[in-house]
Coordinates of C-alpha atoms in Angstrom, one line a residue:
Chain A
X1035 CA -20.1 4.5 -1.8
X1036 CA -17.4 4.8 1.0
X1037 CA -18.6 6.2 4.4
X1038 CA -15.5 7.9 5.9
X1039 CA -17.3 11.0 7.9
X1040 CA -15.1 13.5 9.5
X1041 CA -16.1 15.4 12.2
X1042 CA -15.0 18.6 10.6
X1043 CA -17.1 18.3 7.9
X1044 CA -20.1 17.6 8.4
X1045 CA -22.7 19.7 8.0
X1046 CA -22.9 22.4 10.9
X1047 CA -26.4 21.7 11.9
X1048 CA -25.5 17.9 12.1
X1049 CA -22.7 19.0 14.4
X1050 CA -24.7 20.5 16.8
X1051 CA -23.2 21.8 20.6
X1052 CA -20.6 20.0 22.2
X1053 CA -21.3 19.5 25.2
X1054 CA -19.0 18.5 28.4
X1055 CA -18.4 15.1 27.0
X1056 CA -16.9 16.1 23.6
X1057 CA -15.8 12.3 22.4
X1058 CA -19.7 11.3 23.1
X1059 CA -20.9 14.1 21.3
X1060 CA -19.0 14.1 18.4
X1061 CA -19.9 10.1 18.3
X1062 CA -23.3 11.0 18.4
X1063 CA -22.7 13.5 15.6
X1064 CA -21.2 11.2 13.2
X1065 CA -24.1 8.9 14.2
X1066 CA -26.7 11.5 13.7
X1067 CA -24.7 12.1 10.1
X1068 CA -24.6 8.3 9.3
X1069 CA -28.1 6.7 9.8
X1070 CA -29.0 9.8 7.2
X1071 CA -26.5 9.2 4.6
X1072 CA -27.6 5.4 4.7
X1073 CA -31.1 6.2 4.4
X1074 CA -30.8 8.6 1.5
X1075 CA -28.2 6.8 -0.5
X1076 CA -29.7 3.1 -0.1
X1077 CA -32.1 3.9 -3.3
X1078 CA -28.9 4.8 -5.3
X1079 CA -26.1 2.5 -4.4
X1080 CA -25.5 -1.3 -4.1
X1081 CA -22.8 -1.3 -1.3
X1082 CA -21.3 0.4 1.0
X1083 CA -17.6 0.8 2.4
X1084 CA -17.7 1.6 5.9
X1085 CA -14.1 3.5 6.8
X1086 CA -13.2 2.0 9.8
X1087 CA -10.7 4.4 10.7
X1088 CA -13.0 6.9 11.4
X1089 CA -14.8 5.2 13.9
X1090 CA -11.8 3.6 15.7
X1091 CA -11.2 7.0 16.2
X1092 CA -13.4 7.3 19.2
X1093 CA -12.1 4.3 20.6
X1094 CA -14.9 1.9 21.7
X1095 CA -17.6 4.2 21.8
X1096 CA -16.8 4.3 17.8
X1097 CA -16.6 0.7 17.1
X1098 CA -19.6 0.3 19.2
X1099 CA -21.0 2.6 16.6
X1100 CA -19.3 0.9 13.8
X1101 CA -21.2 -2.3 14.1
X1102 CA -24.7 -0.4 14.8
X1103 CA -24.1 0.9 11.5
X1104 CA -23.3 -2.3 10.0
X1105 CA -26.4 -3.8 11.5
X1106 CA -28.6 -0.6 9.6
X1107 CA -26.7 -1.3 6.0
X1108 CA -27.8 -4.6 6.3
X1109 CA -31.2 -3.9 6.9
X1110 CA -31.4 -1.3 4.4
X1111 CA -30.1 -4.4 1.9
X1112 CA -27.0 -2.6 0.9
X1113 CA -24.0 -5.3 1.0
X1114 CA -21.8 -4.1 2.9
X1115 CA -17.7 -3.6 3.1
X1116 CA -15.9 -3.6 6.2
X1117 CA -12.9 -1.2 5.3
X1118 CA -10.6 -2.5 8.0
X1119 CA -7.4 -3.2 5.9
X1120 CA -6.5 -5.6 8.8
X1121 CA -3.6 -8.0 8.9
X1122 CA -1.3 -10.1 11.4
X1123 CA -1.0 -14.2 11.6
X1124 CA -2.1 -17.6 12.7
X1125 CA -4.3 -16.9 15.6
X1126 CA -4.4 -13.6 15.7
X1127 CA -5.8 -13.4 11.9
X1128 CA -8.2 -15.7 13.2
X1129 CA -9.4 -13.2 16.2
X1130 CA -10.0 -10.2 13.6
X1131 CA -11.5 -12.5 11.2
X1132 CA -14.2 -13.7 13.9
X1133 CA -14.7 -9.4 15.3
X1134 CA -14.1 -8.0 12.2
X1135 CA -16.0 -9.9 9.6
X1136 CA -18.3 -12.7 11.4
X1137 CA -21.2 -12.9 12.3
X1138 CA -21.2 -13.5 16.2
X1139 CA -22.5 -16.1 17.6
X1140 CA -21.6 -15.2 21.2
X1141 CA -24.9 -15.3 24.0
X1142 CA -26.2 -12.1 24.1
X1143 CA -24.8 -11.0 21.3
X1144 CA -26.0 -13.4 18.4
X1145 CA -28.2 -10.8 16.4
X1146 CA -25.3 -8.4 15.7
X1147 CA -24.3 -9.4 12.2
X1148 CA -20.8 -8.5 10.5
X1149 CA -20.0 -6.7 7.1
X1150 CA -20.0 -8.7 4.3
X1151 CA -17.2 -8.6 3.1
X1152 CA -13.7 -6.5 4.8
X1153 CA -10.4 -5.4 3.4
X1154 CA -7.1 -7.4 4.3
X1155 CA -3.7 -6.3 4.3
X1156 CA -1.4 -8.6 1.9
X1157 CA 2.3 -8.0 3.1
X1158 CA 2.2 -10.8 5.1
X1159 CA 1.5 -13.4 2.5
X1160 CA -1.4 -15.8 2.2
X1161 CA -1.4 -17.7 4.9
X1162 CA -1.9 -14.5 6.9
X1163 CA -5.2 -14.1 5.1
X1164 CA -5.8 -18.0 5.1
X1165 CA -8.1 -17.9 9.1
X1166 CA -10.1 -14.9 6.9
X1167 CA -10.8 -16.8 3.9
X1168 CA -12.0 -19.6 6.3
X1169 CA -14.4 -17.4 8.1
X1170 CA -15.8 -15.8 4.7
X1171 CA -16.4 -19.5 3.2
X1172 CA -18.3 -20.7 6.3
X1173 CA -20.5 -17.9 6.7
X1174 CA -20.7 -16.6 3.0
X1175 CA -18.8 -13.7 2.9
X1176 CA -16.1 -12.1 0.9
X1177 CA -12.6 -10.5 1.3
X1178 CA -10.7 -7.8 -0.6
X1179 CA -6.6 -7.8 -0.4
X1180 CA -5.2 -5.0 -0.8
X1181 CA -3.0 -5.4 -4.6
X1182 CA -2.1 -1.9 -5.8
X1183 CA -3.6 1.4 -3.9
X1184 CA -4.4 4.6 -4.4
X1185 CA -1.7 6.9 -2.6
X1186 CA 1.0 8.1 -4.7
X1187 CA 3.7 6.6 -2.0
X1188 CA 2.2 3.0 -2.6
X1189 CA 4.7 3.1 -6.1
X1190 CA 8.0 2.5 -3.7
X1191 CA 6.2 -1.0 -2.5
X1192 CA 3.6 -1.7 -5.2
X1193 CA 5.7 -0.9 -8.4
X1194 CA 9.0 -2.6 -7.2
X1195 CA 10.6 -4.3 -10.5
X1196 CA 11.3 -8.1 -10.0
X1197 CA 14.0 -9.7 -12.0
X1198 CA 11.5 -11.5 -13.7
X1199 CA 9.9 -8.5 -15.0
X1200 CA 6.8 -8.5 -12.9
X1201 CA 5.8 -5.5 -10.4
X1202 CA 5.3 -6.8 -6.8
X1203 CA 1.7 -5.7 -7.3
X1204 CA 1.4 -8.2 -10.2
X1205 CA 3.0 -10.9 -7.6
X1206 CA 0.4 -9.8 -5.1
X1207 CA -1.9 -10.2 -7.8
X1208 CA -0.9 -13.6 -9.0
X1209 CA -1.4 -15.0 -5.4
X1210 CA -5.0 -13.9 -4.8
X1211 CA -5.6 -15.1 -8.1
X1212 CA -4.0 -18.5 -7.4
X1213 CA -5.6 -19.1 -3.9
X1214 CA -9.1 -17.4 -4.9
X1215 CA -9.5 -20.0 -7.6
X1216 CA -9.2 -22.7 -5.4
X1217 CA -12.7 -24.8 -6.2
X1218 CA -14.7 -24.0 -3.6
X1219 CA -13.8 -20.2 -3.6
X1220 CA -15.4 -19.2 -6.7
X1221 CA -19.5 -19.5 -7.0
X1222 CA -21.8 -19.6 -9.4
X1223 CA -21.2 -16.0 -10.3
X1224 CA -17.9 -17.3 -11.5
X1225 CA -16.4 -15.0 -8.9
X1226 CA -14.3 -15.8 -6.1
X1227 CA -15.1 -14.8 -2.5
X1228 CA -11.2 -13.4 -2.7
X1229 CA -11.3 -10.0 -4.1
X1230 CA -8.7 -7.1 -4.8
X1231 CA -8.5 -3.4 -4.2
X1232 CA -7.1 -1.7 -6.8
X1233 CA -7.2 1.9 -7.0
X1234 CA -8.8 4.0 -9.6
X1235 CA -5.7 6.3 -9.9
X1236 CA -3.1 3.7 -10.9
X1237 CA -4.6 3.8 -14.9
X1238 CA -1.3 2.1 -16.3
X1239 CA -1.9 -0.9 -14.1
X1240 CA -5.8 -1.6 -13.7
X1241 CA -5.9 -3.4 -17.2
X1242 CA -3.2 -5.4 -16.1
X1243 CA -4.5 -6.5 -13.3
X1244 CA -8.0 -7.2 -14.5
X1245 CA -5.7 -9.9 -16.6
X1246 CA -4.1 -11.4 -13.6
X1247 CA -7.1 -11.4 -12.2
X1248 CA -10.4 -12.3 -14.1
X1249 CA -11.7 -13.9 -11.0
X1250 CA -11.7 -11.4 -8.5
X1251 CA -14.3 -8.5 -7.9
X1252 CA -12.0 -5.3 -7.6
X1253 CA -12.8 -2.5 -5.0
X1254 CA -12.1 0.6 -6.8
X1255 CA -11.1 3.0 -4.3
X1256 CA -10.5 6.4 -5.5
X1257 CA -12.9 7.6 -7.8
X1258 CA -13.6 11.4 -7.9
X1259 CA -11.5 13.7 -5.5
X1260 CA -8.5 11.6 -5.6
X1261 CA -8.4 11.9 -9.4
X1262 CA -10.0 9.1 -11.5
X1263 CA -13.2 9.8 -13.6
X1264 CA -15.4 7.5 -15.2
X1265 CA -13.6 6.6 -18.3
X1266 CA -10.5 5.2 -16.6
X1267 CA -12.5 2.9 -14.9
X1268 CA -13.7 1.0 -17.8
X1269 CA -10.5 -1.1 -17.7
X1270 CA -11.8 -2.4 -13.9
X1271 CA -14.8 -4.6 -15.8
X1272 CA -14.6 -7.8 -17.2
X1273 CA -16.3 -7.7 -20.5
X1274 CA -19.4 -9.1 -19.2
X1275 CA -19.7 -5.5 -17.6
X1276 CA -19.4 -7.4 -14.2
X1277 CA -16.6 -7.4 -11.5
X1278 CA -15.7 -4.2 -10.3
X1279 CA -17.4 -2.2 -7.5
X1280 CA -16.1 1.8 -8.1
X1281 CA -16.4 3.5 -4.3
X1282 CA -16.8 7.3 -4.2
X1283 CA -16.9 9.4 -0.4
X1284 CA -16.5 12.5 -0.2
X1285 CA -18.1 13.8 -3.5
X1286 CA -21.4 12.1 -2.0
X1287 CA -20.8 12.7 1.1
X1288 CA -20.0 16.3 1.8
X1289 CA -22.0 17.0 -1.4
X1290 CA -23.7 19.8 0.2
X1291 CA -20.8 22.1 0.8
X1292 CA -21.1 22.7 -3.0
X1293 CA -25.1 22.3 -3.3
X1294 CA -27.1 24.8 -1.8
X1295 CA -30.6 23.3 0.0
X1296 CA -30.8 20.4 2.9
X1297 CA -27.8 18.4 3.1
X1298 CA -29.7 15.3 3.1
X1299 CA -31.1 16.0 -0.3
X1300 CA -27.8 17.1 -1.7
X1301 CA -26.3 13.4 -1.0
X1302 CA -29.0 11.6 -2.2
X1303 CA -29.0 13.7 -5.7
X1304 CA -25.0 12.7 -5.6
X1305 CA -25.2 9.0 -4.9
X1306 CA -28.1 8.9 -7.9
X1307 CA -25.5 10.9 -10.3
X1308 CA -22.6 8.7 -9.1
X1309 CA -25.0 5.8 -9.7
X1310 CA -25.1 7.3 -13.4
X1311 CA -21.7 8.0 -14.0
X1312 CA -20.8 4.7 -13.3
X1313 CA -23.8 2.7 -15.2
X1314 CA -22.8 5.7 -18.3
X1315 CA -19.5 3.3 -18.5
X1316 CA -21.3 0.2 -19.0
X1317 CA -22.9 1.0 -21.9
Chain B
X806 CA 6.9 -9.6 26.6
X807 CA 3.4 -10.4 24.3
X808 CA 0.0 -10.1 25.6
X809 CA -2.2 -12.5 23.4
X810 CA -4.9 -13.8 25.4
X811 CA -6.7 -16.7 23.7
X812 CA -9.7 -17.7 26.1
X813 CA -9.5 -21.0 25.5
X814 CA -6.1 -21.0 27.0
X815 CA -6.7 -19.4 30.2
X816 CA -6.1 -21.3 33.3
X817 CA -9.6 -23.1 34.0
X818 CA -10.0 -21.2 37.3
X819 CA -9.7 -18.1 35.7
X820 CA -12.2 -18.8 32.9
X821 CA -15.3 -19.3 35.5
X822 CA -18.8 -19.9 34.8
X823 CA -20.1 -18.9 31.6
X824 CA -22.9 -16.0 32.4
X825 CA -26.1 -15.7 30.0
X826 CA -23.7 -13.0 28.3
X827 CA -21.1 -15.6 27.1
X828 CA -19.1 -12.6 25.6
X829 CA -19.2 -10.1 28.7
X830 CA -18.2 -13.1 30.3
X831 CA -15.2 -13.9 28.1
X832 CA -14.0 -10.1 28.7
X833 CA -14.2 -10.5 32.1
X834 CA -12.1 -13.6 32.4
X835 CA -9.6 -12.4 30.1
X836 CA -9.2 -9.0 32.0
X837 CA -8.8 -10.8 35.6
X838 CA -6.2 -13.1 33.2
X839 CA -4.3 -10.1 31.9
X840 CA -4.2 -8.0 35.1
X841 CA -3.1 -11.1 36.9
X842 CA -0.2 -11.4 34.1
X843 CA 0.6 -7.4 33.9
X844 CA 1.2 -7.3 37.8
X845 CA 3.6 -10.7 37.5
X846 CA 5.9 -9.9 35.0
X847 CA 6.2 -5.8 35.5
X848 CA 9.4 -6.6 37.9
X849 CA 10.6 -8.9 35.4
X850 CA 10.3 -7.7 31.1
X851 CA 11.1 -3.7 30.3
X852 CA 8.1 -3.7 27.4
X853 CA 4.5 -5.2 26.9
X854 CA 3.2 -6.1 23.6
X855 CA -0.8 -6.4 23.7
X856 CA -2.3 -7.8 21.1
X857 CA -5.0 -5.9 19.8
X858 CA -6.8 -8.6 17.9
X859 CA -7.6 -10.6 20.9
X860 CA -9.2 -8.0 22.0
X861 CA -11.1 -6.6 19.2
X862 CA -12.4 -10.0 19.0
X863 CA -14.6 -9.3 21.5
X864 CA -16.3 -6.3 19.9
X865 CA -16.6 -2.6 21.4
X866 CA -16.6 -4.4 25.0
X867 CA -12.7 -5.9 23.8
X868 CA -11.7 -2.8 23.0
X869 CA -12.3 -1.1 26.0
X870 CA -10.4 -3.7 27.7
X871 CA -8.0 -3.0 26.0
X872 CA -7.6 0.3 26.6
X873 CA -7.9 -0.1 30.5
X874 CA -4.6 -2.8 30.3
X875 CA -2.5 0.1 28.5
X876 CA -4.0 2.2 31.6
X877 CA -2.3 -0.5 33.5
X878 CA 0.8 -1.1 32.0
X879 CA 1.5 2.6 31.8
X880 CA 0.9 2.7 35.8
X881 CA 3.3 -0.2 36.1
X882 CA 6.3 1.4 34.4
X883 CA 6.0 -0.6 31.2
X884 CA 6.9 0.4 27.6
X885 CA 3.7 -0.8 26.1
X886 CA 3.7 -1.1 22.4
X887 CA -0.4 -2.1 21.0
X888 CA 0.3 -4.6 18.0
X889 CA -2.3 -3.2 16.2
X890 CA -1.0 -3.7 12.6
X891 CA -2.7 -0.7 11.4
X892 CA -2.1 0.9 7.8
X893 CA -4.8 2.9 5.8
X894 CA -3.9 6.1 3.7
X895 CA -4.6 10.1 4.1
X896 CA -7.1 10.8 7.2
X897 CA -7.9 7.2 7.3
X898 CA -4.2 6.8 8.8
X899 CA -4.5 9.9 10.9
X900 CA -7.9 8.8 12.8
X901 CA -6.0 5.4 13.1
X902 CA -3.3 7.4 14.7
X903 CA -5.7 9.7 16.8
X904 CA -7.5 6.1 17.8
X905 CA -5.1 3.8 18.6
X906 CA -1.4 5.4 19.5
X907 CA -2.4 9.0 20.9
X908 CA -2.7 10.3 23.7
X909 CA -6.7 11.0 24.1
X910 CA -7.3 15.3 24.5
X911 CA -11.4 14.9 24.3
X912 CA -13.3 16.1 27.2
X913 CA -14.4 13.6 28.9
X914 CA -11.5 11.2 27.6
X915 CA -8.3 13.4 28.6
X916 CA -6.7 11.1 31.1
X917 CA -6.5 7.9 28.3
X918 CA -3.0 7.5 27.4
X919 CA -2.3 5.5 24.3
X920 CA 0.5 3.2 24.5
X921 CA 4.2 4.0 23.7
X922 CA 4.1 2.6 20.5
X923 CA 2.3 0.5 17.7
X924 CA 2.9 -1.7 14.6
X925 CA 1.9 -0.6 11.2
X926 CA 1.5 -2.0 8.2
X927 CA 4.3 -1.2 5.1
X928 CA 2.3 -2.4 2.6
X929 CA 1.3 1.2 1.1
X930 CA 4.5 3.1 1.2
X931 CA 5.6 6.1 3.5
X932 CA 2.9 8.5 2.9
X933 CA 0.5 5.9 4.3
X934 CA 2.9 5.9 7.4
X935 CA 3.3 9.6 7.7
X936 CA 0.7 10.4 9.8
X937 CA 0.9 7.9 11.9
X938 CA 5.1 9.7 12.7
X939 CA 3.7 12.9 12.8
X940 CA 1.5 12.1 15.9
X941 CA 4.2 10.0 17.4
X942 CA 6.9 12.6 16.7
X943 CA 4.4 15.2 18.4
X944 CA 3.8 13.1 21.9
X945 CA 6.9 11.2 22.4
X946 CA 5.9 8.0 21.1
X947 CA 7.3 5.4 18.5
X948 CA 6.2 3.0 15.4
X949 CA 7.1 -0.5 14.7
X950 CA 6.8 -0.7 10.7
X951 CA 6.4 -4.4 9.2
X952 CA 9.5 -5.1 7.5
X953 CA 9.7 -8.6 7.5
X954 CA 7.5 -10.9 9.6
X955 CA 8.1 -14.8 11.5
X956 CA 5.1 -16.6 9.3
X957 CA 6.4 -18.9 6.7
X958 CA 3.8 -17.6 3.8
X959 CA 5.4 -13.8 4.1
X960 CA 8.3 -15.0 1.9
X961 CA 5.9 -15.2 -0.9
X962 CA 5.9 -11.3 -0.5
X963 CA 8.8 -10.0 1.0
X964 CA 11.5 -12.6 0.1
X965 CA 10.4 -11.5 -3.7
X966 CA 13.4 -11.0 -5.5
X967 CA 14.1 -7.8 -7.4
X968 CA 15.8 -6.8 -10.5
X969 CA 18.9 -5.5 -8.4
X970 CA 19.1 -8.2 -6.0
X971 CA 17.7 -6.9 -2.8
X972 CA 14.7 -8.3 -1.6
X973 CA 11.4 -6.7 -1.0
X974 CA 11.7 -6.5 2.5
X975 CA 15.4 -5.0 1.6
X976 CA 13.7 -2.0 0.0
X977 CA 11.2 -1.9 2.6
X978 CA 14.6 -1.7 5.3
X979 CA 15.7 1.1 3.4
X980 CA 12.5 3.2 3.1
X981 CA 12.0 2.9 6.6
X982 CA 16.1 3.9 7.4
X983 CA 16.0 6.9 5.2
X984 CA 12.5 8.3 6.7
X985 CA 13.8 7.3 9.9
X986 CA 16.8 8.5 9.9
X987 CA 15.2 12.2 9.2
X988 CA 16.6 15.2 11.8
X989 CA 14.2 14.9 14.4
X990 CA 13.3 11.5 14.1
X991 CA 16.1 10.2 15.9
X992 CA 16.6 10.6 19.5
X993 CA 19.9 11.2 22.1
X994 CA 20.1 7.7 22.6
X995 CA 20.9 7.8 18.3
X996 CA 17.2 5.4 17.4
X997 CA 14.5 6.8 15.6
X998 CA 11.1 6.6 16.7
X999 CA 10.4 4.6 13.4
X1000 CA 11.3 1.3 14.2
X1001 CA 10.9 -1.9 12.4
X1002 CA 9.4 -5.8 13.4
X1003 CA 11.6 -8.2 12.0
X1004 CA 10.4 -11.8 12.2
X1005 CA 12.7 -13.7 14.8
X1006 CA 12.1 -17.0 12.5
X1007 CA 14.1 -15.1 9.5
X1008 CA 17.7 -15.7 10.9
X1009 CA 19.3 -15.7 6.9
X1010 CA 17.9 -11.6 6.9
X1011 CA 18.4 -10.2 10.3
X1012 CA 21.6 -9.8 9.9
X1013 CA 21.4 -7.6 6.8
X1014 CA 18.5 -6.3 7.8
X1015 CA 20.3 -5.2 10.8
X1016 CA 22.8 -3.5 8.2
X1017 CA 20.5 -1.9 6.5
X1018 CA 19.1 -0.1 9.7
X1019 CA 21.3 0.7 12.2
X1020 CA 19.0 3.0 13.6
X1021 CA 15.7 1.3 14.2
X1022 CA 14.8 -0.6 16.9
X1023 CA 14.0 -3.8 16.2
X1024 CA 10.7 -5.1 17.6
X1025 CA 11.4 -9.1 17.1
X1026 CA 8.1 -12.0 17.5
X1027 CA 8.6 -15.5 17.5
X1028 CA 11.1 -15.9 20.0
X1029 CA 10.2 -19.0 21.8
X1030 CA 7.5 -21.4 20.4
X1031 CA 7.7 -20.3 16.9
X1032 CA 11.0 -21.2 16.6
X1033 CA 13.8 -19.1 17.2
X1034 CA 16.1 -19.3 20.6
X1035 CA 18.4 -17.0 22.0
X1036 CA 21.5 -17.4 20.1
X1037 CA 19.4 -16.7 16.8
X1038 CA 18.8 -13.3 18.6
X1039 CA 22.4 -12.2 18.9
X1040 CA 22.1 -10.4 15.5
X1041 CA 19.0 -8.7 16.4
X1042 CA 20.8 -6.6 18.4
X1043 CA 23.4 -3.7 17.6
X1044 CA 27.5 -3.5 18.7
X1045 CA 26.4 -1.8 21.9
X1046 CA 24.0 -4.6 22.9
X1047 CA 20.8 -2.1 22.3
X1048 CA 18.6 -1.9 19.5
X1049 CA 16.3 -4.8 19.7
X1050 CA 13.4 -5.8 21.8
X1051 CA 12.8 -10.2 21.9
X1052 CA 9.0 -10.6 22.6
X1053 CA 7.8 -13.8 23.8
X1054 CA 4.3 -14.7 24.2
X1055 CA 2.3 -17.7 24.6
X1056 CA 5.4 -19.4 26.7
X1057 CA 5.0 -16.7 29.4
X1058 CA 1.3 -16.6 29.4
X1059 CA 0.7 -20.0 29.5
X1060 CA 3.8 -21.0 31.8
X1061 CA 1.1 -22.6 34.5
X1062 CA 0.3 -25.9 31.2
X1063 CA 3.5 -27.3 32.3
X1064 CA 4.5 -26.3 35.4
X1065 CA 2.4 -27.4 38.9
X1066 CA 1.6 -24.6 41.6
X1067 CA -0.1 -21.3 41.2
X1068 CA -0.6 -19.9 37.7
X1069 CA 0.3 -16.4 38.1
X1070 CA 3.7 -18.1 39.8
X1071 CA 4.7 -20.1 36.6
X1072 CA 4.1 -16.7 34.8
X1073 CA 6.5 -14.8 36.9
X1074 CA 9.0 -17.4 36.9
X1075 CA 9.0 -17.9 33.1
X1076 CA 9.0 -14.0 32.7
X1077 CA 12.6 -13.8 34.9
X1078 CA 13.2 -16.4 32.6
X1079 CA 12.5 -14.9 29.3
X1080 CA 14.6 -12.0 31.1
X1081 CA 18.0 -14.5 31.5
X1082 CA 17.6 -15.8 28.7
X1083 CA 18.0 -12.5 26.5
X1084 CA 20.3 -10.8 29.2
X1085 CA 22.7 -14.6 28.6
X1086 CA 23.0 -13.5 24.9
X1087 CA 24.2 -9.6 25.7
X1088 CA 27.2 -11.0 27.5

């Protein structure tokens, strides 16, 4: 499930009283908000997606609160995702790789473990994502590029027709493919550490996709509010029932502003029935 | 001129003893590095470009430094633009905008100015963008979007050819001239505040490119080391000799390898250099 909390939203007596500091408070808020939603969805869900945004948000108080997260994700066994959609080049790939998505190794900092896996931005080509892929191998994590998302305005990139008939998201597609089946990058899974987002609400291309890329584990963004149901995301799987992770947020986590009772108990009893929905598929 | 501090790069008597916090130690070097280099070249380059990577590579702790060097550039009379890459969709864009371009309006946090500008990603389309122009249309700030970038693997993506001949970083040129080009959007001076980073490397598009968006100001990386020199630039630049900011990094910042004397002397002298060297090219 993604954790993308909004100040706004949560629940009022998570909110609490600002007081003369507002950034701190509302940090401490969405801290307050998070270590609960963690606890009470850990018995439901495999993984979570940690929205980076939202933290970066409050500037380095956030991040700082970013990574404490992380550290309580990991301890709770979920695997964890890193939704940082980062991107740039030579060195400076390198840099985010080793903030974003390692595990430091810095003195006095050598406990704090990264996510395992984060989300990189493809435009630049792969040897933009190549100092990433390096990091992941070395310390056994993954990545997912971003192929074909959610938004409706992705079409005017994504869905560009080449002249050789392909969409640009199928060239995107044919590159992860291509560098995460170098030997090395796939394990005994038969998966590659190189995975794609693709998003639940682009139905005409998931099966597509999946073809491109049998290799990949896809990060299925978009399932719920922004449209997709359970049955459209059959096509994510591999016939082994494997490969796809389906992320859901706001229907687990605001699930309260539609269930009456404590707000804690109305996202655990969301994350169990997205748990279902999802197994429901499977079958 | 850029701002990518790489620690291992710093002049030796800047770097210092390593404390028992190797990290806090790191930050500290790198911030008595980059206030050194801020203060040198201010009388020298119109426009800063910081890094954000090098910074967030250092955690919540990086960050913060960050933030205090836009403090500082502001304070100098610098156009500061934070190459942060960003590019998420829906609120995730807008906290990224909140976070890393606004102006800060939280108790507590209301003096923080953001930096004039930042990158973002093109990857997803407009609508990912859109919040990102809102914020800057509201406080007077401006966006660099990705069009086509210096590193040899982005032909892979944006050098894809379509089914009507452009390219994909053509189509991208156009999405970001007709949003840009919006009432409102532009300014007096006839720019929009949605400019675009076009790869100083990519001399067989920057003329086109150019073409394609008369309006945008052109944010150009790779002048310098990667490859390009000044006559490659000419085309970067509009009729009227505006239009296009030359960022140079790693031969400013690290001027002091092969010149003797002072360090922060060889980074003021390469950084009137930088300064002929664009102003020979306008003539």
């Amino acid at each position: 499930m993604g954790i993308d909390p909004v100040y706004e939203r949560l629940p009022p007596t998570i909110r609490g009283d600002n007081s003369s500091n507002e950034l701190l408070s509302r940090v401490e808020a969405v801290e307050r908000f998070c270590r609960g939603v963690l606890d009470a969805v850990a018995p439901h869900v495999p993984c979570v997606k940690i929205q980076s945004a939202c933290f970066e948000r409050y500037l380095w108080h956030g991040v700082e609160l970013y990574h404490r997260l992380v550290q309580q994700a990991r301890a709770l066994d979920l695997i964890v995702i890193g939704d940082a959609k980062r991107g740039d080049v030579g060195f400076s790939s390198e840099h985010y790789a080793a903030g974003c998505l390692g595990d430091q190794t810095f003195g006095g900092f050598a406990d704090l473990e990264g996510p395992d896996a984060i989300t990189v931005n493809s435009y630049m080509g792969i040897d933009a994502i190549e100092p990433f892929i390096s990091l992941a191998s070395s310390q056994g994590k993954g990545l997912f590029v971003l192929v074909r998302t959610s938004n409706p305005g992705s079409d005017a990139v994504q869905s560009l027709k080449l002249d050789d008939g392909r969409n640009v998201c199928d060239a995107v597609a044919e590159m992860v493919s291509d560098t995460g089946g170098t030997p090395g990058l796939v394990g005994a899974s038969g998966y590659s550490l190189l995975g794609a987002v693709v998003g639940a609400t682009k139905r005409e291309d998931i099966v597509r996709l999946r073809r491109i890329m049998p290799k990949q584990i896809f990060l299925v963004p978009g399932y719920g509010p922004q449209g997709a149901n359970a049955d459209d995301m059959r096509g994510c799987f591999n016939d082994d029932g494997a490969g796809a992770i389906i992320s859901a947020s706001r229907s687990v986590l605001y699930a309260s502003e539609k269930t009456p009772g404590g707000w804690l108990k109305a996202v655990a009893q969301a994350a169990a029935d997205l748990n279902q929905q999802i197994r429901s598929i499977l079958v």
